[in-house]
CSV table of C-alpha atoms (C1' of nucleotides) in Angstrom, one decimal:
chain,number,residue,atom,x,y,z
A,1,UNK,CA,-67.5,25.9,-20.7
A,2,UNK,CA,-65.9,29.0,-21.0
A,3,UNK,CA,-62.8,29.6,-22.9
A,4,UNK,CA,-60.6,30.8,-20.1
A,5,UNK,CA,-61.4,31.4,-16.2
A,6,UNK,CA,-60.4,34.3,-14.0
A,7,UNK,CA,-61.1,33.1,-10.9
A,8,UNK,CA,-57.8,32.2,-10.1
A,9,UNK,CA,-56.2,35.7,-9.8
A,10,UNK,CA,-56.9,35.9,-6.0
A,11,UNK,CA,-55.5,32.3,-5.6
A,12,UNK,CA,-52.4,33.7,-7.5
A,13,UNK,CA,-51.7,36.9,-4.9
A,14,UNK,CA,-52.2,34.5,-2.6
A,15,UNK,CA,-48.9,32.8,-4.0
A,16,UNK,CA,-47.2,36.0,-3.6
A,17,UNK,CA,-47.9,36.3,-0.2
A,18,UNK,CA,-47.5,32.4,0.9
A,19,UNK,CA,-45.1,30.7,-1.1
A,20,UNK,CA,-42.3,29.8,0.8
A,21,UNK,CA,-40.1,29.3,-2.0
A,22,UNK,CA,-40.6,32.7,-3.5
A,23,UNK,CA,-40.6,34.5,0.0
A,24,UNK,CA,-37.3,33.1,1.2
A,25,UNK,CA,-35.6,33.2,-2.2
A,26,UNK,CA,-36.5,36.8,-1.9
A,27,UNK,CA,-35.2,37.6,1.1
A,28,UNK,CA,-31.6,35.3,0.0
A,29,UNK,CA,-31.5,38.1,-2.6
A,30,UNK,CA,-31.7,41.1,-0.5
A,31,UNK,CA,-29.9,39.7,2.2
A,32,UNK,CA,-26.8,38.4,-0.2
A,33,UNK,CA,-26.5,42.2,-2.0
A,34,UNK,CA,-25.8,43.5,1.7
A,35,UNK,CA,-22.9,41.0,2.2
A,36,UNK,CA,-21.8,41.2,-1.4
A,37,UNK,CA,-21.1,44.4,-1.4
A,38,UNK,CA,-19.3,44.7,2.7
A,39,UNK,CA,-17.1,41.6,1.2
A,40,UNK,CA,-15.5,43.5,-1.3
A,41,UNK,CA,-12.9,45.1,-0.1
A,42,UNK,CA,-11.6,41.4,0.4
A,43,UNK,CA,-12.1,40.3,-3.1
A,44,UNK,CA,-15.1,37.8,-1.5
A,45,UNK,CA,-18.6,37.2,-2.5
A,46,UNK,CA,-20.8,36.1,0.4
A,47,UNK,CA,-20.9,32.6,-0.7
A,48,UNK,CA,-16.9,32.3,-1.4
A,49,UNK,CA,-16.1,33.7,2.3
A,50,UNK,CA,-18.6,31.2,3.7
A,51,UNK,CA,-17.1,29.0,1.6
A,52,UNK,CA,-13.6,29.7,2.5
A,53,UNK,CA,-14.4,29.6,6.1
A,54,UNK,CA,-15.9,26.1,6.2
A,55,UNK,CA,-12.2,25.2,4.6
A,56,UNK,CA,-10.4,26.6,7.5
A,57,UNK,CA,-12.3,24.7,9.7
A,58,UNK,CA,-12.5,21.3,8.6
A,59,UNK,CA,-8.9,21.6,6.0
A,60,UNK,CA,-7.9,19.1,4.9
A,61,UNK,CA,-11.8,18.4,3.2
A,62,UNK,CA,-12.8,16.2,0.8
A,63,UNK,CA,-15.3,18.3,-2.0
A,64,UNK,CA,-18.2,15.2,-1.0
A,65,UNK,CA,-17.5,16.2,2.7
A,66,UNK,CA,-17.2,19.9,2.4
A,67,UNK,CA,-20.6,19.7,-0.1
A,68,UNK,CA,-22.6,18.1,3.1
A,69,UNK,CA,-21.2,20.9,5.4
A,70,UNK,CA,-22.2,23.6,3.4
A,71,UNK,CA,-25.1,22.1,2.2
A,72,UNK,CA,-24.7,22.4,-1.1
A,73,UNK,CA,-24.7,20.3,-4.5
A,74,UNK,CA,-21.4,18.1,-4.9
A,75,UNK,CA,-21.0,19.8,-8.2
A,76,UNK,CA,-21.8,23.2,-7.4
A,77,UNK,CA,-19.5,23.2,-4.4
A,78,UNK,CA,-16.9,22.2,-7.1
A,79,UNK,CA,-17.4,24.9,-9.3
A,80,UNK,CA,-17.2,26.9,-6.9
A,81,UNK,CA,-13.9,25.8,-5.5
A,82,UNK,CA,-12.9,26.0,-8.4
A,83,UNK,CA,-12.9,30.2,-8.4
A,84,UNK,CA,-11.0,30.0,-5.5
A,85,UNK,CA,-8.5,28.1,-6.3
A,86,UNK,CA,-7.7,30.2,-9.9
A,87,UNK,CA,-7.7,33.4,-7.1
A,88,UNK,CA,-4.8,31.1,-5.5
A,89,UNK,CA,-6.7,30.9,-1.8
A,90,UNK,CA,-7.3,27.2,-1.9
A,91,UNK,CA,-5.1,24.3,-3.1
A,92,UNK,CA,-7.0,20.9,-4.3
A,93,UNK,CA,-4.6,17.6,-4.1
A,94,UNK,CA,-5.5,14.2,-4.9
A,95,UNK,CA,-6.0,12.0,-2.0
A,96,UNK,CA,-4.8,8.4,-0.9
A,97,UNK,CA,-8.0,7.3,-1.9
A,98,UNK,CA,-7.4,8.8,-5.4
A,99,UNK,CA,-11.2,9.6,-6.4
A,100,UNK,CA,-10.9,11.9,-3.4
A,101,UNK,CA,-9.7,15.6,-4.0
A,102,UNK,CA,-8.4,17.2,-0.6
A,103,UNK,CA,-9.2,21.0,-0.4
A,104,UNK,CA,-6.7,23.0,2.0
A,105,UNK,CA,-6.2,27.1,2.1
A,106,UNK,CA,-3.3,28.7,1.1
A,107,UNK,CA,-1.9,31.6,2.6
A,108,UNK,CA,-3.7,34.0,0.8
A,109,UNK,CA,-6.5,32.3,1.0
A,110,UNK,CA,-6.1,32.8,5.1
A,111,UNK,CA,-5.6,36.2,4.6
A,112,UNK,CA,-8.8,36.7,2.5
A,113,UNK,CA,-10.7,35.1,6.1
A,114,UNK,CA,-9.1,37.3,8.3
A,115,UNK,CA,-10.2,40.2,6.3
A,116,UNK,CA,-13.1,38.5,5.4
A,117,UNK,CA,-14.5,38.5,9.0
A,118,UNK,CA,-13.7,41.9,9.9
A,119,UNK,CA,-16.3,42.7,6.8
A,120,UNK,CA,-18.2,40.2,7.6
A,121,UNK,CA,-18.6,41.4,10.8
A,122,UNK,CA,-19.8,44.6,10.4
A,123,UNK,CA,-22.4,43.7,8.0
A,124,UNK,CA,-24.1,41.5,10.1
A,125,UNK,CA,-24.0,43.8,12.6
A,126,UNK,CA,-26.2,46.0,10.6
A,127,UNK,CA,-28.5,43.7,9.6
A,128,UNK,CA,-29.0,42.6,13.3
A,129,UNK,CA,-29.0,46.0,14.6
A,130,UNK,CA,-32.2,45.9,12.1
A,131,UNK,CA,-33.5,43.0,13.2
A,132,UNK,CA,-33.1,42.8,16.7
A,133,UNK,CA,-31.6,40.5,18.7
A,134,UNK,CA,-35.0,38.5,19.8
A,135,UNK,CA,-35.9,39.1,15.9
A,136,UNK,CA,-32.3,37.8,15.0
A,137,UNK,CA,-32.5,34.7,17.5
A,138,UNK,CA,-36.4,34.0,15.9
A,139,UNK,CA,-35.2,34.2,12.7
A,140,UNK,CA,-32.3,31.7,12.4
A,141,UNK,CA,-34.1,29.3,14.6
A,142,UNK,CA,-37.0,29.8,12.0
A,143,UNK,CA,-34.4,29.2,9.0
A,144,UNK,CA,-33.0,26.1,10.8
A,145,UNK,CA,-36.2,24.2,11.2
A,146,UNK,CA,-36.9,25.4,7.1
A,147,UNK,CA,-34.2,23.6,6.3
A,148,UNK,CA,-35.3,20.6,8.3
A,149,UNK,CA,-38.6,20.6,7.4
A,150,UNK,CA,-37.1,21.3,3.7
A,151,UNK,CA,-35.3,17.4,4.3
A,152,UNK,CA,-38.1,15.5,5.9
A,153,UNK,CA,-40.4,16.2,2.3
B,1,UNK,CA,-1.8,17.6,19.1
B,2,UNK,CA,-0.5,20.9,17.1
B,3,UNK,CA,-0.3,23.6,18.8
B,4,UNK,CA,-0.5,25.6,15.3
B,5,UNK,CA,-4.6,25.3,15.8
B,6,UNK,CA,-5.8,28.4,14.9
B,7,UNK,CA,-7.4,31.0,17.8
B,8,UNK,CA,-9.9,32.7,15.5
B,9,UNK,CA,-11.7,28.7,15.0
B,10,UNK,CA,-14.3,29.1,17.5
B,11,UNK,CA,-15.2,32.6,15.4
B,12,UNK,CA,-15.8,30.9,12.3
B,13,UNK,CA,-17.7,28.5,13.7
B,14,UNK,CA,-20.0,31.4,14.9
B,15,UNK,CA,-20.7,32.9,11.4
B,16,UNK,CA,-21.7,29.0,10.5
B,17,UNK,CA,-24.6,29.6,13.0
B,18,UNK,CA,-25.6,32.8,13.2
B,19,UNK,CA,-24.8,34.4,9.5
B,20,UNK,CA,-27.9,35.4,8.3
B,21,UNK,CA,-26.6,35.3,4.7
B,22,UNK,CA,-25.1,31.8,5.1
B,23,UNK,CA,-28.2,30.7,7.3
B,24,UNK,CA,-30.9,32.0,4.2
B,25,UNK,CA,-29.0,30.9,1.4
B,26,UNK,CA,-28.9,27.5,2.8
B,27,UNK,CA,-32.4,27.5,3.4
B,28,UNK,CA,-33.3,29.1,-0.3
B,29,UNK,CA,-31.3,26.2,-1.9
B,30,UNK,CA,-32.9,23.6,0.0
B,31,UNK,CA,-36.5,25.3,-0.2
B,32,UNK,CA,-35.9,25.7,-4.0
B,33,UNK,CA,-35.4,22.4,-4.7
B,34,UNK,CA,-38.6,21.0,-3.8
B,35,UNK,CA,-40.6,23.8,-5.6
B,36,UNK,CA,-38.6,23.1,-8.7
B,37,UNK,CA,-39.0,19.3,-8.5
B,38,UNK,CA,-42.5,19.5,-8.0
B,39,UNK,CA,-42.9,22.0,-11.0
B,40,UNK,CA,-41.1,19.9,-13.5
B,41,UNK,CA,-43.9,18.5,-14.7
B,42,UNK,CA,-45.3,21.9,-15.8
B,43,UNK,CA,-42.0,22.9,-17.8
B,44,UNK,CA,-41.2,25.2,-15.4
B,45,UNK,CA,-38.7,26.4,-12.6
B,46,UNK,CA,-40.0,27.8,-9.1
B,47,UNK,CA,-38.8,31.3,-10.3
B,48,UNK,CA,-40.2,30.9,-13.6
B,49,UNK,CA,-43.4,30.1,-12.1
B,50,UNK,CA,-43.7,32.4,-9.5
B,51,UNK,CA,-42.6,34.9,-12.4
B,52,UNK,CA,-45.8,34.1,-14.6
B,53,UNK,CA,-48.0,34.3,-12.1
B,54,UNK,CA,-46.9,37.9,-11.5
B,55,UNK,CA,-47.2,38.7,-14.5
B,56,UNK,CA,-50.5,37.1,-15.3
B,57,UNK,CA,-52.3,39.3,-12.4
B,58,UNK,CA,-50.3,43.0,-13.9
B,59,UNK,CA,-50.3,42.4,-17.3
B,60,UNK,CA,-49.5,44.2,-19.2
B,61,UNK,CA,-46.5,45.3,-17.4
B,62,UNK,CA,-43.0,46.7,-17.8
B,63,UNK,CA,-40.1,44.9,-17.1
B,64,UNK,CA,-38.9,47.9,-14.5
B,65,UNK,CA,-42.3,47.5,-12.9
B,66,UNK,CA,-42.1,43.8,-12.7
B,67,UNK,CA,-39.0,43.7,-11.4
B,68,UNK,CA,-40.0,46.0,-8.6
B,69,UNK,CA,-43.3,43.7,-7.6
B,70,UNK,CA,-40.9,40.4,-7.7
B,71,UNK,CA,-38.0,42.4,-6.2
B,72,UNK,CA,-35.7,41.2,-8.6
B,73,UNK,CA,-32.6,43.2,-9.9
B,74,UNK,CA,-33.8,44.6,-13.3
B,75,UNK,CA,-31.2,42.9,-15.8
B,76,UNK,CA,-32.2,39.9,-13.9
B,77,UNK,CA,-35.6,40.2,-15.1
B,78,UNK,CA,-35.3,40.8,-18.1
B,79,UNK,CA,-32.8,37.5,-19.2
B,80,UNK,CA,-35.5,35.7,-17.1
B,81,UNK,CA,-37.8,37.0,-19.0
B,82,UNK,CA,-36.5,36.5,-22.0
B,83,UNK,CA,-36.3,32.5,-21.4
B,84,UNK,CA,-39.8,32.7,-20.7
B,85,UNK,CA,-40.4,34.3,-24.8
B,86,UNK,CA,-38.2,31.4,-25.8
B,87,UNK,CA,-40.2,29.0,-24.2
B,88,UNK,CA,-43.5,30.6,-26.0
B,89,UNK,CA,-45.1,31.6,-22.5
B,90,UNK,CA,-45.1,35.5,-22.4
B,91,UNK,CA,-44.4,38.0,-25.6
B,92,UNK,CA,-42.8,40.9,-25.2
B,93,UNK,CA,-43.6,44.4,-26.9
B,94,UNK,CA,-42.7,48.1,-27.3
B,95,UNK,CA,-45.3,50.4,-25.7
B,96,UNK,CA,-46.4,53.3,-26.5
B,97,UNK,CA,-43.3,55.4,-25.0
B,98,UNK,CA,-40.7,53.6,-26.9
B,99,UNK,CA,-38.4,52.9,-24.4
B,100,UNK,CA,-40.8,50.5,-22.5
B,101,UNK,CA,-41.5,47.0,-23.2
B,102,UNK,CA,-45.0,45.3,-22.1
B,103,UNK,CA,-45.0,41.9,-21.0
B,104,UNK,CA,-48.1,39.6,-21.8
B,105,UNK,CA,-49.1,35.9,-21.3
B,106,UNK,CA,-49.6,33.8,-24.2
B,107,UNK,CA,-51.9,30.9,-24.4
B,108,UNK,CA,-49.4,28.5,-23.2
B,109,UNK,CA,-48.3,30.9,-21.1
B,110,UNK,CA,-51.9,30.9,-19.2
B,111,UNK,CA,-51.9,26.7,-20.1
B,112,UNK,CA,-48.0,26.9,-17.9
B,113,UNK,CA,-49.5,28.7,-15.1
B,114,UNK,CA,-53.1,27.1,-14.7
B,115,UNK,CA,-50.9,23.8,-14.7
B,116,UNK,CA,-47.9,25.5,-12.0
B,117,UNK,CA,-50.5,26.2,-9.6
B,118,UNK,CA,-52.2,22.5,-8.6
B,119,UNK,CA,-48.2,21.5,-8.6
B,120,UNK,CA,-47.1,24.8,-6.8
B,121,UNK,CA,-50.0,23.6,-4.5
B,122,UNK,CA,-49.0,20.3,-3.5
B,123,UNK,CA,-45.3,21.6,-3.0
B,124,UNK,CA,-46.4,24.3,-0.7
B,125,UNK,CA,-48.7,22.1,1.5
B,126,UNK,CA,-45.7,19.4,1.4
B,127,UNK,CA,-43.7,21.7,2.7
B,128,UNK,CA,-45.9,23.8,5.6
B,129,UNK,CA,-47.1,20.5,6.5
B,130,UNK,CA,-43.6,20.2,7.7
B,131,UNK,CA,-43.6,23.6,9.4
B,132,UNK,CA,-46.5,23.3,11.2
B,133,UNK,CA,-49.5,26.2,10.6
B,134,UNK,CA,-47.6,28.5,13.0
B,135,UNK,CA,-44.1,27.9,12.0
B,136,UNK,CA,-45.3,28.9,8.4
B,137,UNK,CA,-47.2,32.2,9.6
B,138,UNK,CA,-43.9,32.8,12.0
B,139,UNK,CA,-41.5,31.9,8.9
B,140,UNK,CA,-43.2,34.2,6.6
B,141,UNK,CA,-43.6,37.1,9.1
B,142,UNK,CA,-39.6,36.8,9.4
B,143,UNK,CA,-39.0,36.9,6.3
B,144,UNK,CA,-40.9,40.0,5.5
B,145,UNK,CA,-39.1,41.6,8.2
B,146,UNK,CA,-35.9,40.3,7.3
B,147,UNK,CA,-36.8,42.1,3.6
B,148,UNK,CA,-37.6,45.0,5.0
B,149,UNK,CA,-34.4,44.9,7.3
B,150,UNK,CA,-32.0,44.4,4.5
B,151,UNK,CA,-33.4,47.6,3.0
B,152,UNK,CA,-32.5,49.8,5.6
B,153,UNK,CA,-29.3,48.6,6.1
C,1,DC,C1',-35.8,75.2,-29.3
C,2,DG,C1',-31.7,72.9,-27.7
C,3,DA,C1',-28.7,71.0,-24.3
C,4,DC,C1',-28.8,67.9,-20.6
C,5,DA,C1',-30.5,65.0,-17.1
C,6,DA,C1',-33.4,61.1,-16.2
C,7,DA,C1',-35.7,56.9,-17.3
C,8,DA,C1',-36.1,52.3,-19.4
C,9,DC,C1',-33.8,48.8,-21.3
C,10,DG,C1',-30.1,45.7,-23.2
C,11,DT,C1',-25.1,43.6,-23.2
C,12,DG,C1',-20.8,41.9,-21.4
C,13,DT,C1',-18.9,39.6,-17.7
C,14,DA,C1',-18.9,36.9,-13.6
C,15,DT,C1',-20.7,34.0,-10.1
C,16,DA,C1',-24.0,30.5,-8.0
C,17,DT,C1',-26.8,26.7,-8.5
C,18,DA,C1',-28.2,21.9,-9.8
C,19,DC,C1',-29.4,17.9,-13.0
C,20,DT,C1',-27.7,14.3,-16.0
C,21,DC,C1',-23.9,11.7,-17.7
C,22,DT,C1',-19.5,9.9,-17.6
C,23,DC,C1',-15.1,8.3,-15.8
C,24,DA,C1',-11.9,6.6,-12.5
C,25,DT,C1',-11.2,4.1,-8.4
C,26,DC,C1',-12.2,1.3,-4.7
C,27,DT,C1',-14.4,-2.7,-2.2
C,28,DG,C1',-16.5,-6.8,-1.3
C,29,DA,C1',-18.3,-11.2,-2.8
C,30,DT,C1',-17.3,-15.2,-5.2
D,1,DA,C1',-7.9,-12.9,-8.7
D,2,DT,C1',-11.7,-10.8,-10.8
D,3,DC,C1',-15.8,-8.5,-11.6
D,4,DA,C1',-20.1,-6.1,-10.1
D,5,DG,C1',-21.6,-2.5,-7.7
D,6,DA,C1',-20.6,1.5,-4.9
D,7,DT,C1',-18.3,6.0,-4.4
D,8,DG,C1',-15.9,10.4,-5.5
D,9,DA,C1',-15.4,13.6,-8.7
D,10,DG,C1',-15.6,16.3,-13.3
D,11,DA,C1',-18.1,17.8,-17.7
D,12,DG,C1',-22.1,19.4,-20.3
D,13,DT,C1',-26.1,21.9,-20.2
D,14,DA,C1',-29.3,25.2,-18.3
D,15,DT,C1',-31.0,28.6,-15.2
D,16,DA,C1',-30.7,32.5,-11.7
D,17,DT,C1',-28.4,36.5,-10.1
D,18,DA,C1',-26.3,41.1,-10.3
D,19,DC,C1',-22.8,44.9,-11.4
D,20,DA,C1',-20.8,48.1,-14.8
D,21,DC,C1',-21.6,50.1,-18.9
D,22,DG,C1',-23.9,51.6,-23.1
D,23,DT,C1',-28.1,53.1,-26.0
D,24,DT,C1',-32.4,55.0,-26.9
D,25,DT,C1',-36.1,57.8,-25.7
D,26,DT,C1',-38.4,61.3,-22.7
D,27,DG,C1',-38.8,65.1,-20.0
D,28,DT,C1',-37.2,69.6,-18.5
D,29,DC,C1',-35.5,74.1,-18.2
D,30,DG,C1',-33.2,78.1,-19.6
DNA sequence: CGACAAAACGTGTATATACTCTCATCTGAT
DNA sequence: ATCAGATGAGAGTATATACACGTTTTGTCG
């Protein structure tokens, strides 16, 4: 037996090529600097205007509740509130329930969404324009059944 | 009910569906998470995986040219690469034009990535099982475009 | 040859992500 | 009423990511 085999170099640029997990976190990279860098102007990384928006909507949120909406680790989600509350957008009070922490938005943190999706706007307009609309419509119906298919293994 | 409800609601709840940067980070996270459990056994992340196995078919390589194959900010790269060294896998040296640094397996680095793969395997097949053979090829063909997309915007 | 631009890399800082533990609180069964 | 188990959340640790800035080395051109 030979000390070391080669014969798995093909297999390996085949892993390049195929692995979903490198392909898609790929493409989150790419697509994040593009949002990134529109959000700016508002003080907003991609994530935190997401983030803020999902607050608006379902204010007052519990961090457990807001976590499943987003889809995102309980304690991530709470790190991550966490920067938005020391820029002052968010407020986090203590429920009836007292293990619960309830998330609302404060006024500048309503601001930062209204500016937020004027930015956010025209970057995804970009990217679309790009992508097409059938190639737009493909892909997030694509992405959805990932994250579906993501659940059910 | 209030009649403070905001107007711009039903907008928000579009960028939940159709932001392509909410939309693939989601799926990233989710993906991700499966790769890394399945690689635990191995010692090793999905992006630490899918990072030896890059290097293992260019070595030796810079870190610039590296990150370009793995498309991977370059600062990035190199602290990931530098966990890698601390973990024994890769070694890192000067070149010949002082300013570069080659990146090599080490034994354990080959051991790492011989191990990753029969794991990465199982993941992957796991996973596109899920998908469906013509979701994957459809998933993968929108995410290159989606790659290339982002770098025109 | 010498000034200067360009290339390759590292550091400081900040954010995003998740696992493991731990703590506080609540709830239901006894 | 009480206690065991469930539930909500934070802390500790580790990794992944990238921008701004600085350093060293190379290449280039007058």
């Amino acid at each position: 037996m030979s000390r070391k085999a080669k014969p798995d170099v093909p297999q390996i640029l085949e892993i390049g090529r195929r692995c979903v997990c490198f392909n898609v976190r790929k493409a989150a990279r790419a697509v994040t600097q593009i949002y990134d860098n529109a959000l700016r102007p508002a003080g907003l990384r991609a994530t935190q205007f997401t983030l803020l928006a999902a607050i608006k909507i379902l204010q007052p949120v519990t961090v457990a509740h807001l976590a499943d909406a987003t889809v995102t680790d309980r304690t991530t989600l709470g790190r991550n509130l966490k920067l938005l509350e020391k820029k002052g957008m968010i407020r986090i009070l203590a429920g009836e329930d007292l293990r619960e922490r309830n998330v609302y938005l404060t006024e500048r943190g309503e601001t930062a969404v209204a500016k937020g999706i004027s930015l956010w706007q025209k970057a995804q307009s970009r990217l679309t324009e790009q992508l097409g609309r059938e190639g737009t419509e493909r892909l997030l119906a694509d992405l959805a059944l990932l994250v579906e298919a993501a659940r059910r293994v």
